[in-house]
């Protein structure tokens, strides 16, 4: 039905389909983190820029539907 890919794969898949560019997926062979650290979005140059007790969601992967994939190599 699709594949779990790193962030940015969906927009690339959409653009590739629009411009008739094939999208081939290859397995990475290593485990991928699903979520990032909240400090990545609540600080800038090591300085906290968000209010205290705030929580965030930092996805590192997104779902790429099969309609954007030309071939998946196993």
mmCIF file of C-alpha atoms in Angstrom:
data_model
loop_
_atom_site.group_PDB
_atom_site.id
_atom_site.type_symbol
_atom_site.label_atom_id
_atom_site.label_comp_id
_atom_site.label_asym_id
_atom_site.label_seq_id
_atom_site.Cartn_x
_atom_site.Cartn_y
_atom_site.Cartn_z
ATOM 1 C CA UNK A 1 0.000 0.000 0.000
ATOM 2 C CA UNK A 2 3.011 2.271 0.257
ATOM 3 C CA UNK A 3 6.224 2.760 2.177
ATOM 4 C CA UNK A 4 7.529 4.526 5.252
ATOM 5 C CA UNK A 5 10.186 7.005 4.077
ATOM 6 C CA UNK A 6 12.218 9.869 5.506
ATOM 7 C CA UNK A 7 10.663 13.322 5.657
ATOM 8 C CA UNK A 8 10.533 14.961 2.238
ATOM 9 C CA UNK A 9 9.759 11.788 0.286
ATOM 10 C CA UNK A 10 6.073 12.639 -0.152
ATOM 11 C CA UNK A 11 6.642 15.986 -1.861
ATOM 12 C CA UNK A 12 9.310 14.402 -4.071
ATOM 13 C CA UNK A 13 6.887 11.599 -4.969
ATOM 14 C CA UNK A 14 4.140 14.070 -5.870
ATOM 15 C CA UNK A 15 6.485 16.148 -8.029
ATOM 16 C CA UNK A 16 7.922 13.056 -9.704
ATOM 17 C CA UNK A 17 4.444 11.803 -10.626
ATOM 18 C CA UNK A 18 3.461 15.202 -12.036
ATOM 19 C CA UNK A 19 6.598 15.321 -14.205
ATOM 20 C CA UNK A 20 6.581 11.615 -15.177
ATOM 21 C CA UNK A 21 9.799 10.778 -13.328
ATOM 22 C CA UNK A 22 10.016 7.210 -11.957
ATOM 23 C CA UNK A 23 10.356 6.730 -8.189
ATOM 24 C CA UNK A 24 12.265 3.589 -7.176
ATOM 25 C CA UNK A 25 12.657 2.665 -3.509
ATOM 26 C CA UNK A 26 15.540 0.629 -2.136
ATOM 27 C CA UNK A 27 15.691 -0.795 1.412
ATOM 28 C CA UNK A 28 18.161 1.016 3.637
ATOM 29 C CA UNK A 29 19.097 -2.034 5.697
ATOM 30 C CA UNK A 30 19.246 -0.033 8.926
ATOM 31 C CA UNK A 31 16.714 0.971 11.557
ATOM 32 C CA UNK A 32 15.258 4.457 11.230
ATOM 33 C CA UNK A 33 14.199 6.615 14.151
ATOM 34 C CA UNK A 34 10.530 7.542 13.927
ATOM 35 C CA UNK A 35 10.607 10.604 16.171
ATOM 36 C CA UNK A 36 13.196 13.285 16.783
ATOM 37 C CA UNK A 37 14.138 15.148 19.943
ATOM 38 C CA UNK A 38 11.839 17.993 21.014
ATOM 39 C CA UNK A 39 14.884 20.168 21.647
ATOM 40 C CA UNK A 40 15.314 20.301 17.869
ATOM 41 C CA UNK A 41 12.207 22.488 17.510
ATOM 42 C CA UNK A 42 12.212 24.357 20.825
ATOM 43 C CA UNK A 43 15.721 25.807 20.726
ATOM 44 C CA UNK A 44 17.814 27.919 18.388
ATOM 45 C CA UNK A 45 21.622 27.926 18.562
ATOM 46 C CA UNK A 46 21.393 26.127 21.907
ATOM 47 C CA UNK A 47 19.031 28.714 23.440
ATOM 48 C CA UNK A 48 15.519 27.654 24.407
ATOM 49 C CA UNK A 49 12.955 29.784 22.555
ATOM 50 C CA UNK A 50 9.703 28.061 23.590
ATOM 51 C CA UNK A 51 7.654 28.449 26.774
ATOM 52 C CA UNK A 52 8.162 25.997 29.647
ATOM 53 C CA UNK A 53 6.068 22.795 29.782
ATOM 54 C CA UNK A 54 5.299 22.883 26.057
ATOM 55 C CA UNK A 55 5.443 19.619 24.143
ATOM 56 C CA UNK A 56 6.019 18.966 20.458
ATOM 57 C CA UNK A 57 5.942 16.229 17.881
ATOM 58 C CA UNK A 58 9.009 15.826 15.662
ATOM 59 C CA UNK A 59 8.345 13.180 12.974
ATOM 60 C CA UNK A 60 11.363 11.909 11.058
ATOM 61 C CA UNK A 61 9.421 9.659 8.670
ATOM 62 C CA UNK A 62 6.262 9.932 6.572
ATOM 63 C CA UNK A 63 4.035 7.593 4.591
ATOM 64 C CA UNK A 64 4.522 7.533 0.809
ATOM 65 C CA UNK A 65 1.418 6.060 -0.887
ATOM 66 C CA UNK A 66 1.879 3.392 -3.560
ATOM 67 C CA UNK A 67 0.434 5.643 -6.279
ATOM 68 C CA UNK A 68 3.676 7.691 -6.158
ATOM 69 C CA UNK A 69 6.019 4.690 -6.265
ATOM 70 C CA UNK A 70 7.125 3.134 -9.565
ATOM 71 C CA UNK A 71 9.025 0.161 -8.128
ATOM 72 C CA UNK A 72 10.106 -1.123 -4.716
ATOM 73 C CA UNK A 73 13.286 -3.229 -4.693
ATOM 74 C CA UNK A 74 13.454 -5.915 -1.996
#
